[in-house]
PDB file of C-alpha atoms (C1' of nucleotides) in Angstrom:
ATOM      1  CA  UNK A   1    -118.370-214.674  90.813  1.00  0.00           C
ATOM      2  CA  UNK A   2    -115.584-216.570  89.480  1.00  0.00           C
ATOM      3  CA  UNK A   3    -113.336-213.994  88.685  1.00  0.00           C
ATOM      4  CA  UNK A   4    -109.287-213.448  87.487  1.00  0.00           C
ATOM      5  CA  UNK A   5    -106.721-211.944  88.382  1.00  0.00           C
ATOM      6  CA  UNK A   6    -105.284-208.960  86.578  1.00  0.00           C
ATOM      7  CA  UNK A   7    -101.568-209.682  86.039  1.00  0.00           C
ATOM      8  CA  UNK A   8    -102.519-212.431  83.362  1.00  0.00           C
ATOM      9  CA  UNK A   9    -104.862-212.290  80.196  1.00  0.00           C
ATOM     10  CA  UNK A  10    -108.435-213.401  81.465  1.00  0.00           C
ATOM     11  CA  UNK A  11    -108.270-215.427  77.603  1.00  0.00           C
ATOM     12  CA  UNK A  12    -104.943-217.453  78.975  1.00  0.00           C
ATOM     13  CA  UNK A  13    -106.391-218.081  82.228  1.00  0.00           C
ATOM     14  CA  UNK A  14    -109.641-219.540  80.534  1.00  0.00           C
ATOM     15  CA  UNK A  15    -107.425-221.637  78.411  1.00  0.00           C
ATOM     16  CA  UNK A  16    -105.678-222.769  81.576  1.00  0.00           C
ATOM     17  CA  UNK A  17    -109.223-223.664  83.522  1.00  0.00           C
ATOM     18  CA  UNK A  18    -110.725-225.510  80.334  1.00  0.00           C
ATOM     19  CA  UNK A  19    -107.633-227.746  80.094  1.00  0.00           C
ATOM     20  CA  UNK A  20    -107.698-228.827  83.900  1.00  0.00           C
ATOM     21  CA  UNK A  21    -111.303-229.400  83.145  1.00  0.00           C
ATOM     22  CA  UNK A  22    -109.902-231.777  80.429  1.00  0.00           C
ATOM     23  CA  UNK A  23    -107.174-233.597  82.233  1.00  0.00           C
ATOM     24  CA  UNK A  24    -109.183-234.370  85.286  1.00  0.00           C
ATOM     25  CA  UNK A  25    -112.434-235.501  82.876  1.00  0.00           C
ATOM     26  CA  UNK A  26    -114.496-232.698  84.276  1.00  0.00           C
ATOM     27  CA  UNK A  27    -115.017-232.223  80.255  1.00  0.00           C
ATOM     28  CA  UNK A  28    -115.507-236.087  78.878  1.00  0.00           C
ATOM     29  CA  UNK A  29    -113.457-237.345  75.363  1.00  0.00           C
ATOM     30  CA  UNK A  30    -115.914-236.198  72.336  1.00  0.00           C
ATOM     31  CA  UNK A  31    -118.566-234.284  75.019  1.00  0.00           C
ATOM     32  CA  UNK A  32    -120.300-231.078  73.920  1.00  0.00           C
ATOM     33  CA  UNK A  33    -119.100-228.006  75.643  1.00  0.00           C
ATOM     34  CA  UNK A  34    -120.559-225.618  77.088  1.00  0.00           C
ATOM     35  CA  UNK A  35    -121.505-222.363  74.043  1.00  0.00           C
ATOM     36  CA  UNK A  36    -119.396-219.502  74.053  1.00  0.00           C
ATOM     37  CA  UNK A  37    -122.593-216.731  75.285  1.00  0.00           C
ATOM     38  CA  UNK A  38    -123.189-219.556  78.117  1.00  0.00           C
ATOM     39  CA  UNK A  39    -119.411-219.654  79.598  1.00  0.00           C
ATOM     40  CA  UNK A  40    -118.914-216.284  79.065  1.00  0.00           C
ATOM     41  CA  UNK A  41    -122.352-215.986  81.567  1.00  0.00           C
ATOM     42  CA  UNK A  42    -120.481-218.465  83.950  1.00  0.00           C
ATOM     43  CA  UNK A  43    -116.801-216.850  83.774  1.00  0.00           C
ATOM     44  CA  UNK A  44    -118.675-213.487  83.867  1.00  0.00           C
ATOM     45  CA  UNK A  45    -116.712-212.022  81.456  1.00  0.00           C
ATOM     46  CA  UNK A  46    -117.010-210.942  77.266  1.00  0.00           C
ATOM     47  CA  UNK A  47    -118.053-213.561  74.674  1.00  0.00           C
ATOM     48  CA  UNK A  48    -115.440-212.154  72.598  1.00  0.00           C
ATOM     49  CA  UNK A  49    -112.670-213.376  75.628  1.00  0.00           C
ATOM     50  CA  UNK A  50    -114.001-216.727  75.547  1.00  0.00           C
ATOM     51  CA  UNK A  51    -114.608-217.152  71.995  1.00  0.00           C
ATOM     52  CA  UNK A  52    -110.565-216.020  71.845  1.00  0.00           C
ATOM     53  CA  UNK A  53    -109.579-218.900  74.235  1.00  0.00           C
ATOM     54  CA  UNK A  54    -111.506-221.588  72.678  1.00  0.00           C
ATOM     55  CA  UNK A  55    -110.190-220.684  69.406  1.00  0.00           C
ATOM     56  CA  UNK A  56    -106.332-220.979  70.697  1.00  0.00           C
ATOM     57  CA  UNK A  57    -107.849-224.679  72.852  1.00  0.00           C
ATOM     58  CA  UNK A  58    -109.011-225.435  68.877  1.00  0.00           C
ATOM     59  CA  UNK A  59    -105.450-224.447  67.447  1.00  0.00           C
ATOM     60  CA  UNK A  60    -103.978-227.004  70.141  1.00  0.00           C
ATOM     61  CA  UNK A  61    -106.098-229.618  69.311  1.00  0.00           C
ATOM     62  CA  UNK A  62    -108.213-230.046  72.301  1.00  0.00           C
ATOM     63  CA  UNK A  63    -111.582-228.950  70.941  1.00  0.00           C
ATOM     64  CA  UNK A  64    -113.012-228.758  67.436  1.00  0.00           C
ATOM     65  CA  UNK A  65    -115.912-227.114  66.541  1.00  0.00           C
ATOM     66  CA  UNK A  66    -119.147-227.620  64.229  1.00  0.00           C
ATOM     67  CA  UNK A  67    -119.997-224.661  62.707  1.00  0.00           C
ATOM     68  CA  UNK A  68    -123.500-224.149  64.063  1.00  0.00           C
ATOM     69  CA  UNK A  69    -123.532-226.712  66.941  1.00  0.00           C
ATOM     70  CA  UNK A  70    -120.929-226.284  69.284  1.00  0.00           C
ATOM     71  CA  UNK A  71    -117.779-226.771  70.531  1.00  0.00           C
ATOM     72  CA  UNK A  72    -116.530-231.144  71.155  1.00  0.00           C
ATOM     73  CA  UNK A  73    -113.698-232.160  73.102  1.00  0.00           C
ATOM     74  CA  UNK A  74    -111.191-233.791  71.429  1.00  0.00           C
ATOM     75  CA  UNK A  75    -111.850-237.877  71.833  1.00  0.00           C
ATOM     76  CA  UNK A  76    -108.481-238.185  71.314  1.00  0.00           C
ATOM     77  CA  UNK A  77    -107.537-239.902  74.814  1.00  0.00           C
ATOM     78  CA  UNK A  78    -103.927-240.080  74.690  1.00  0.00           C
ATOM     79  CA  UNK A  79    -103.547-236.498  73.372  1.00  0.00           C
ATOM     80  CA  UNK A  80    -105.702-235.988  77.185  1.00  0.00           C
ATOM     81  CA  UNK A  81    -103.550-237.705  78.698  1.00  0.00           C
ATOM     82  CA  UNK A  82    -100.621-236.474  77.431  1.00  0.00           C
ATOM     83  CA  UNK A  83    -101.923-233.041  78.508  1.00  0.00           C
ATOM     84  CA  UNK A  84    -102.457-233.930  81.807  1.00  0.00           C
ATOM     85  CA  UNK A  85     -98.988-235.228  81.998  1.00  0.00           C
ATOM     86  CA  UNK A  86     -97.700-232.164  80.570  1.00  0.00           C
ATOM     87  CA  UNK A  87     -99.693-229.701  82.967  1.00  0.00           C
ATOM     88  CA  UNK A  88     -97.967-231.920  86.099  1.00  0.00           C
ATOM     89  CA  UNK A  89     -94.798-231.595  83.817  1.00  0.00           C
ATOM     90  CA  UNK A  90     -94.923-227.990  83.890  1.00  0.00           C
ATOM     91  CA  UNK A  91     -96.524-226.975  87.543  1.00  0.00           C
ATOM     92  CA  UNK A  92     -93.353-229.211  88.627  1.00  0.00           C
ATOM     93  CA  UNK A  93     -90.787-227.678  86.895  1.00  0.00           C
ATOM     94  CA  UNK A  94     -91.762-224.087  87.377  1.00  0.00           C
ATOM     95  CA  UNK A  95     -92.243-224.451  91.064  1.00  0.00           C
ATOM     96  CA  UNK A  96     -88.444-226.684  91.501  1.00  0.00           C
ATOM     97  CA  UNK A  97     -86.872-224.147  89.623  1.00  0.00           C
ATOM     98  CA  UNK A  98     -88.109-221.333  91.829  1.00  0.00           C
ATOM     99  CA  UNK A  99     -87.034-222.887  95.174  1.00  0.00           C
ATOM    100  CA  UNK A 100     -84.173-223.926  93.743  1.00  0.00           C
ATOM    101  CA  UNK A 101     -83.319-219.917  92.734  1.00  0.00           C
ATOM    102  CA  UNK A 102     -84.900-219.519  96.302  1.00  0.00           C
ATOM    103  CA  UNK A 103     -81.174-221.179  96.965  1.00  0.00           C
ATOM    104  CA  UNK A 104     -84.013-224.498  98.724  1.00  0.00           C
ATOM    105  CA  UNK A 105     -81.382-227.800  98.685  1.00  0.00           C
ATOM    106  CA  UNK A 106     -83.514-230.975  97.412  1.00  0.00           C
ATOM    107  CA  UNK A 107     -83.524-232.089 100.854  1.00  0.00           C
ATOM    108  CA  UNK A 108     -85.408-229.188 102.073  1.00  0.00           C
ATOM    109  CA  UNK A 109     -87.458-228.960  99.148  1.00  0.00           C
ATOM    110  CA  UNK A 110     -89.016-231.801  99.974  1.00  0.00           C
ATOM    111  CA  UNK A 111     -89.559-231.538 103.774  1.00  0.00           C
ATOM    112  CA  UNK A 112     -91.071-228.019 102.354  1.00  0.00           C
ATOM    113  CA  UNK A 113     -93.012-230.461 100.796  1.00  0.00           C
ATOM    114  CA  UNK A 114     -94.313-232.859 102.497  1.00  0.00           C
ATOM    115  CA  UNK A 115     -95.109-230.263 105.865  1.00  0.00           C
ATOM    116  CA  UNK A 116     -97.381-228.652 103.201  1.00  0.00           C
ATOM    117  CA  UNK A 117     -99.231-231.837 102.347  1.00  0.00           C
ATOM    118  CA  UNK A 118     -99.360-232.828 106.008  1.00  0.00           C
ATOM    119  CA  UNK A 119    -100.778-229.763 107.636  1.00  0.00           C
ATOM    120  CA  UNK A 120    -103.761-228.219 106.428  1.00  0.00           C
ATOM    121  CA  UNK A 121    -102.061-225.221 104.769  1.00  0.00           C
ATOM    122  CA  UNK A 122    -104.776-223.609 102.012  1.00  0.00           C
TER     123      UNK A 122
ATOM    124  CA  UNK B   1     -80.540-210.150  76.439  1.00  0.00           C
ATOM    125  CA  UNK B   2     -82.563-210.455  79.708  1.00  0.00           C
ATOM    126  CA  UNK B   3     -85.827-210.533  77.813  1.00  0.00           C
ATOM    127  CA  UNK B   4     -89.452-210.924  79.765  1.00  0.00           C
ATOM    128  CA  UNK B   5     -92.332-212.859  79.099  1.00  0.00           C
ATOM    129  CA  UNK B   6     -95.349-210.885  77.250  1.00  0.00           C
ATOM    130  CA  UNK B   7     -98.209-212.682  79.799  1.00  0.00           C
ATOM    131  CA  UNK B   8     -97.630-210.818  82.753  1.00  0.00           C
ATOM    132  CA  UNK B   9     -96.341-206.870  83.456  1.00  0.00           C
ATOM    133  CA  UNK B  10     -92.603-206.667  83.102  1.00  0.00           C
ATOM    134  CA  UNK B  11     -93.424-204.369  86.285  1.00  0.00           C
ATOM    135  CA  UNK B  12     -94.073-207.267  88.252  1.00  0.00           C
ATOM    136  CA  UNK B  13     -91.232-209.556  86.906  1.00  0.00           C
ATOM    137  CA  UNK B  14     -88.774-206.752  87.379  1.00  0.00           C
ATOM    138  CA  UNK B  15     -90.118-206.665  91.065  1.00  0.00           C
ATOM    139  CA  UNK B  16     -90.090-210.520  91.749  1.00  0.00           C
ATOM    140  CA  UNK B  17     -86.524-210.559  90.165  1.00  0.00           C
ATOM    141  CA  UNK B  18     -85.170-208.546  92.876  1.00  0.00           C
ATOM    142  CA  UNK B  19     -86.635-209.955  95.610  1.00  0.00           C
ATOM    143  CA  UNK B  20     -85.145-213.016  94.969  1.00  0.00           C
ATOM    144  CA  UNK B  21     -81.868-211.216  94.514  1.00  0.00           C
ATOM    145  CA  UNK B  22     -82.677-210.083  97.919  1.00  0.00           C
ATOM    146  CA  UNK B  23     -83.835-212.670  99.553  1.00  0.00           C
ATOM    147  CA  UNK B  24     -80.535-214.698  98.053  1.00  0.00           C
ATOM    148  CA  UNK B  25     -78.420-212.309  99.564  1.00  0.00           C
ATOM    149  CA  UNK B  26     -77.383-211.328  95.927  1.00  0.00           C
ATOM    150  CA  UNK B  27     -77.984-207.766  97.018  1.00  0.00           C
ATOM    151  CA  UNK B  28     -76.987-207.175 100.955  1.00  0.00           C
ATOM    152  CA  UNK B  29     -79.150-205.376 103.682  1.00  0.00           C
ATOM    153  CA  UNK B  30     -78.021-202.205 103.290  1.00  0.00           C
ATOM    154  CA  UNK B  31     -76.150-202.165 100.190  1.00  0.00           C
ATOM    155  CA  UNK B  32     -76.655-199.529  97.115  1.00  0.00           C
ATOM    156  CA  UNK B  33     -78.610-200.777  94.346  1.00  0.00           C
ATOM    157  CA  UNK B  34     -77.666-200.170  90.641  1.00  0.00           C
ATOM    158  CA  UNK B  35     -79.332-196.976  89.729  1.00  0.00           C
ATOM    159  CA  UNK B  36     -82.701-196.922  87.805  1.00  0.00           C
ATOM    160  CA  UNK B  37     -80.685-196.028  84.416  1.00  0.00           C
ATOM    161  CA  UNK B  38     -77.722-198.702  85.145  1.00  0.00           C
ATOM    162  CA  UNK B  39     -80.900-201.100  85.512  1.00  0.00           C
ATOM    163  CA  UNK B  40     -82.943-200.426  82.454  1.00  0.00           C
ATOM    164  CA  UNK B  41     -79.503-200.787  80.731  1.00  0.00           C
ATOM    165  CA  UNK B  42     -79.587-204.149  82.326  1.00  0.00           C
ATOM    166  CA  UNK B  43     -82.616-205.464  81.987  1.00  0.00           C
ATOM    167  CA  UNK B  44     -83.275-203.884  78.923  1.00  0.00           C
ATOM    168  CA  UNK B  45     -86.579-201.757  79.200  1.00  0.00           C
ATOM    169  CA  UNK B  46     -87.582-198.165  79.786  1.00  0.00           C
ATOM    170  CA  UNK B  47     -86.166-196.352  82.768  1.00  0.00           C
ATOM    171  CA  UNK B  48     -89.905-195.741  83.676  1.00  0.00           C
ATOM    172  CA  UNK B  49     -90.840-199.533  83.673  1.00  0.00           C
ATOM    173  CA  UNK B  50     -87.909-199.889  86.379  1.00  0.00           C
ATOM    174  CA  UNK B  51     -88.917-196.816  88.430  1.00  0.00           C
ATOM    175  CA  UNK B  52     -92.079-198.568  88.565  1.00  0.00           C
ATOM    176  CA  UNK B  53     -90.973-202.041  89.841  1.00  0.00           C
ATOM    177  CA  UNK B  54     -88.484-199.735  92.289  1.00  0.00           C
ATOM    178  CA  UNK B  55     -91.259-197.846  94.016  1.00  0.00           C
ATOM    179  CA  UNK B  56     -93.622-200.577  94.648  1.00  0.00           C
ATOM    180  CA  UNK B  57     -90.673-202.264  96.335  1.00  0.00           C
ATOM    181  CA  UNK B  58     -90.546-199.140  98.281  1.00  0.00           C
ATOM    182  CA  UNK B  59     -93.982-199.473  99.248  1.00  0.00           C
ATOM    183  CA  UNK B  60     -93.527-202.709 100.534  1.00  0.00           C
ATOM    184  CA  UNK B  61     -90.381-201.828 102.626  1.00  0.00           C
ATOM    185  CA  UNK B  62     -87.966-203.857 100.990  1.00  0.00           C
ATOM    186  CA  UNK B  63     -85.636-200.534  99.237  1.00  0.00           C
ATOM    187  CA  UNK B  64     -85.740-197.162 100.483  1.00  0.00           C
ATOM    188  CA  UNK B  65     -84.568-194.149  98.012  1.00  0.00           C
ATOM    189  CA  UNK B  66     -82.107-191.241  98.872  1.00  0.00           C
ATOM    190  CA  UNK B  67     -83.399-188.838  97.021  1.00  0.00           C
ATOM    191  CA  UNK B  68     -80.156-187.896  94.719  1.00  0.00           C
ATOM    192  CA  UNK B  69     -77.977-190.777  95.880  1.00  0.00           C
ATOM    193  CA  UNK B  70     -79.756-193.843  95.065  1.00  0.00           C
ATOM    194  CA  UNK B  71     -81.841-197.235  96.560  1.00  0.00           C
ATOM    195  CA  UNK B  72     -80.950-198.857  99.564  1.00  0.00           C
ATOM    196  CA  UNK B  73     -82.104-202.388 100.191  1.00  0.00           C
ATOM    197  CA  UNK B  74     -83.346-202.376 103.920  1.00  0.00           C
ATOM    198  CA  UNK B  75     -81.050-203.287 106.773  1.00  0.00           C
ATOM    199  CA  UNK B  76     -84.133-205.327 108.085  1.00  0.00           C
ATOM    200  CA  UNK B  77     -82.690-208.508 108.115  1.00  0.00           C
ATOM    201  CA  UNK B  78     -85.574-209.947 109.989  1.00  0.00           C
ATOM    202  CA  UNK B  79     -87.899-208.547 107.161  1.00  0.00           C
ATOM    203  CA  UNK B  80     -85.380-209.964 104.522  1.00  0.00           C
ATOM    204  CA  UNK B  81     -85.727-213.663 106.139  1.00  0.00           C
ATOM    205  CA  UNK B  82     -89.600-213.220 106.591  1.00  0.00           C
ATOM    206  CA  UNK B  83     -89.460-212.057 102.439  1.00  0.00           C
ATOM    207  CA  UNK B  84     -87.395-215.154 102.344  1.00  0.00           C
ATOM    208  CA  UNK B  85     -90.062-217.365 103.607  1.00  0.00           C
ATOM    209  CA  UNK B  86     -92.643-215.653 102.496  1.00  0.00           C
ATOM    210  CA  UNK B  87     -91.483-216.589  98.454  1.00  0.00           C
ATOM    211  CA  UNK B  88     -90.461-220.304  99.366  1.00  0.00           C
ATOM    212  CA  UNK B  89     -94.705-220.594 101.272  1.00  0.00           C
ATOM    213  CA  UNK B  90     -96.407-218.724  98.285  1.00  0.00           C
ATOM    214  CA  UNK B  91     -94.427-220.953  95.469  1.00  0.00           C
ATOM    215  CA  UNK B  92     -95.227-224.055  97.364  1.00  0.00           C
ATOM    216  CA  UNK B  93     -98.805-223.169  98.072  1.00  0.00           C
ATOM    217  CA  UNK B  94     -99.466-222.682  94.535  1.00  0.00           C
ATOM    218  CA  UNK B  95     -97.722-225.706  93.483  1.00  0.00           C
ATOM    219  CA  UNK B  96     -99.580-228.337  95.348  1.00  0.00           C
ATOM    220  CA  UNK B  97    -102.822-226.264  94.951  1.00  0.00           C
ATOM    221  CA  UNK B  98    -101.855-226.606  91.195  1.00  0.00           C
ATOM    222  CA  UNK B  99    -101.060-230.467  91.512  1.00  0.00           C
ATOM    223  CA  UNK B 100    -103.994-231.182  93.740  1.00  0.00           C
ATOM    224  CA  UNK B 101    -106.312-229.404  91.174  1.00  0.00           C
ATOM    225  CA  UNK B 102    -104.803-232.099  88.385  1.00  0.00           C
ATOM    226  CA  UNK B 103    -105.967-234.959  90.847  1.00  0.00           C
ATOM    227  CA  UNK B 104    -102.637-236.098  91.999  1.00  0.00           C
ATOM    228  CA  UNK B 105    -102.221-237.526  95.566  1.00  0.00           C
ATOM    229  CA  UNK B 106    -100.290-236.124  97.969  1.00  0.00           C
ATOM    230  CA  UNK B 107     -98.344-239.472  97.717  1.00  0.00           C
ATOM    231  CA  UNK B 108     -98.150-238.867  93.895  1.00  0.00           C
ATOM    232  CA  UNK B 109     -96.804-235.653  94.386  1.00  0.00           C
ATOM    233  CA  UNK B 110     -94.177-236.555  96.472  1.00  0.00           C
ATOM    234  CA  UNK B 111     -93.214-239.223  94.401  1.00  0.00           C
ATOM    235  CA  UNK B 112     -93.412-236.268  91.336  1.00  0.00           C
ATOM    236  CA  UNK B 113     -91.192-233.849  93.170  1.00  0.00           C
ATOM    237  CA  UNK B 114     -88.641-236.582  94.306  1.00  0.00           C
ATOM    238  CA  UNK B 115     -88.181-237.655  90.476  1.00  0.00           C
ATOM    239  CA  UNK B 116     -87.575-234.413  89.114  1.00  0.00           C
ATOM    240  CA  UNK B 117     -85.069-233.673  91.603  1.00  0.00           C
ATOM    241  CA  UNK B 118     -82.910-237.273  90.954  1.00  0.00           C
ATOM    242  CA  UNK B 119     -83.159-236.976  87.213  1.00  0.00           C
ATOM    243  CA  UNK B 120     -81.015-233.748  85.738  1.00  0.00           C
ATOM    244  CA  UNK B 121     -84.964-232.864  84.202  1.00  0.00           C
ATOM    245  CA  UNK B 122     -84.163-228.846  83.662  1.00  0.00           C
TER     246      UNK B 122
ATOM    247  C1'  DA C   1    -141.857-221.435  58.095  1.00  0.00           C
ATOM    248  C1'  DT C   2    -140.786-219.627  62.407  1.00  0.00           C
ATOM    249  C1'  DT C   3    -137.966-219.537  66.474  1.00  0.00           C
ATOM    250  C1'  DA C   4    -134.000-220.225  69.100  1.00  0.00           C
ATOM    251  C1'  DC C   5    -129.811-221.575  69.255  1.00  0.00           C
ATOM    252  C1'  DT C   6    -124.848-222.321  67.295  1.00  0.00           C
ATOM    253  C1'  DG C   7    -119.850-220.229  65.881  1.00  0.00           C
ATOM    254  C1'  DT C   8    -117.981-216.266  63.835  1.00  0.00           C
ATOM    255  C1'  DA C   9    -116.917-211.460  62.460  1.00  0.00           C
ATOM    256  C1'  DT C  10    -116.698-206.423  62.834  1.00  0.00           C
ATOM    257  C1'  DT C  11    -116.428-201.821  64.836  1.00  0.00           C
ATOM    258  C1'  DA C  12    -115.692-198.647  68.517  1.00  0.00           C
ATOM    259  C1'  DA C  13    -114.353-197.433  72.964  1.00  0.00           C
ATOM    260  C1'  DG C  14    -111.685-197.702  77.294  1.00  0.00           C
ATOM    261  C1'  DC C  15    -107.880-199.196  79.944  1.00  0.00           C
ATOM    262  C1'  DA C  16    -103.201-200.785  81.531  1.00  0.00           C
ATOM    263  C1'  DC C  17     -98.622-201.282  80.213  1.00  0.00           C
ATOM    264  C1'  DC C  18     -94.545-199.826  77.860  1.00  0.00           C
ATOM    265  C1'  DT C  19     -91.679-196.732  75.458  1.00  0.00           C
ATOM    266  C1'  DA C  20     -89.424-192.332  74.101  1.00  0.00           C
ATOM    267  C1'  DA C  21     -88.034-187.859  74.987  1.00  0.00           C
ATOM    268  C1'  DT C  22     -87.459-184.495  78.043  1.00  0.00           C
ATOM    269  C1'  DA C  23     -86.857-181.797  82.241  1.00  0.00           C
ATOM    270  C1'  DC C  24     -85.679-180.536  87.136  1.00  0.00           C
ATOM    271  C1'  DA C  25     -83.494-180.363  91.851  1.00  0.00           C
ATOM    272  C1'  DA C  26     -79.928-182.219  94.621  1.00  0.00           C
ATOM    273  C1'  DT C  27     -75.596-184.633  95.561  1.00  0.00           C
ATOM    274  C1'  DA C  28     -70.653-186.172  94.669  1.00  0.00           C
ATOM    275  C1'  DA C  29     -66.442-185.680  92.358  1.00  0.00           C
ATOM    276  C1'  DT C  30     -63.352-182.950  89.678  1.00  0.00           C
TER     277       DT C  30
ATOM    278  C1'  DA D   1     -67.768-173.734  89.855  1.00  0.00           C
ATOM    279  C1'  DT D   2     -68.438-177.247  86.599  1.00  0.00           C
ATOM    280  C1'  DT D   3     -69.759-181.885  85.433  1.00  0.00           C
ATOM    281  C1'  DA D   4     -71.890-186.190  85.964  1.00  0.00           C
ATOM    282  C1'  DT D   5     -74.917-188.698  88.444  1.00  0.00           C
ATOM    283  C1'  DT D   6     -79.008-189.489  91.395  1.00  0.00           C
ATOM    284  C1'  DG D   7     -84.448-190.061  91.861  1.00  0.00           C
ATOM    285  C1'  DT D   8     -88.503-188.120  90.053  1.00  0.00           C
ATOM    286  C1'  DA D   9     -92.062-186.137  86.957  1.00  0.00           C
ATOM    287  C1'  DT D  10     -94.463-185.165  82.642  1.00  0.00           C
ATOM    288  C1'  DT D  11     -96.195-185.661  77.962  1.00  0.00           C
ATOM    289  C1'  DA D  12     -97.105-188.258  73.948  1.00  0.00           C
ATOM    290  C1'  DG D  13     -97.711-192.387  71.263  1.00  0.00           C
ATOM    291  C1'  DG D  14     -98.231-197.298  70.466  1.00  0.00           C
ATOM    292  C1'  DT D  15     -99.891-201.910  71.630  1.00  0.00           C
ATOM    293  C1'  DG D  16    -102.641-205.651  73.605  1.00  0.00           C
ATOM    294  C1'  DC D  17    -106.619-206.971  76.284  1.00  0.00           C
ATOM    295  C1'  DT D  18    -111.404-206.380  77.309  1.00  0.00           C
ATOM    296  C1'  DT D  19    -115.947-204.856  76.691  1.00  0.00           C
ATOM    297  C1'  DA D  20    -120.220-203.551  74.201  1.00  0.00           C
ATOM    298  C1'  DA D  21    -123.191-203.700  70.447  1.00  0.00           C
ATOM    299  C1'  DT D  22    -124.259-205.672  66.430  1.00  0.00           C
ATOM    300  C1'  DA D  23    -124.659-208.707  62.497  1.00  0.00           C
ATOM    301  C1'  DC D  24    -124.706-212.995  59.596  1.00  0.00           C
ATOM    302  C1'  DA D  25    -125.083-217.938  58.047  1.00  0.00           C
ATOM    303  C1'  DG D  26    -126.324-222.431  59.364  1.00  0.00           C
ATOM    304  C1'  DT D  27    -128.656-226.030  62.330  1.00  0.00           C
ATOM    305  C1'  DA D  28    -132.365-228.000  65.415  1.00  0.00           C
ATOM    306  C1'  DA D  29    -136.851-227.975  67.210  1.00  0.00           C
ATOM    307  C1'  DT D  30    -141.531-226.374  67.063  1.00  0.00           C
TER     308       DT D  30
END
DNA sequence: ATTACTGTATTAAGCACCTAATACAATAAT
DNA sequence: ATTATTGTATTAGGTGCTTAATACAGTAAT
């Protein structure tokens, strides 16, 4: 069903989804995506939505497309990378500064942590 | 200026703001909040935007209203620690789900966390 | 040439959120 | 008693997001 949640734009959290696919090579360097009528089947939601989040994902850089083709990912591997490192960038920041407002001291951030990644805690 | 970002309902960050301000002890079990006016002065939105935030706080126990007097924040103490808790599980959770989703390790991650809280990285 | 697919564009409708402008009943302070 | 404040409610208008229904120009495959 692969559906979103309300409180955000569906067209962000598209763009968010598509990136990860990018940073973690679920989408290769220079492969053919996916056309907007077929992810807007998968994602079950409007062609328009998708066709709006690729087009933003094109204004970043991270696909291009050919006219009456499709949509490439960028083979532009350090601009990947440099996403990926940015998404871990970001995720990080965003979650120390909320602990930290959460008035969490750096110790106990990280026994929060690590008892997280120990137990099985989905 | 207390300004909002446009990506999610200013509903929603009016609500999360003042649980932290509760869970912080900012605001004290029992104490009178600022009224709804005094509050969209603050935050700078429409009265009706902070009723809103106010009475789903309601619903969730955290504030009660007296009817011409104003908002109490619960004398629950036990409900303020478990709201406490509750913020520092859900931000973690969605961190390492987040991280995890990028590929890291959990021994990456730690290793992540631990660097961003040595270096002054705001 | 026909067919099936691409990205792209347009129009109309519905919905949630936000704002503005009021209004009312009840309490506290004067 | 009057005044100022409280939470609450209502109406109207604007905006952004999403959907639906089309349409068009260009490419690939048959």
């Amino acid at each position: 069903m692969e559906s979103f949640q309300n409180t955000q734009p569906i067209y962000l959290q598209i763009m968010n989804l598509i990136k990860k696919q990018i940073a973690t090579s679920v989408f290769n360097p220079g492969q053919l995506l996916e056309s907007v009528r077929e992810l807007a089947m998968i994602y079950q939601v409007n062609p328009n939505t998708v066709q709006r989040a690729l087009s933003e994902l094109e204004r970043e850089g991270l696909v291009r497309s050919e006219r009456t083709i499709g949509r490439y990912i960028t083979k532009d591997e350090a601009a990947i990378a440099q996403l990926h490192q940015n998404l871990v960038d970001e995720a990080t920041s965003t979650y120390i500064n909320n602990v930290l407002e959460l008035h969490l001291s750096p110790e106990e951030i990280l026994t929060t942590v690590k008892s997280r990644l120990k137990g099985d805690n989905t």
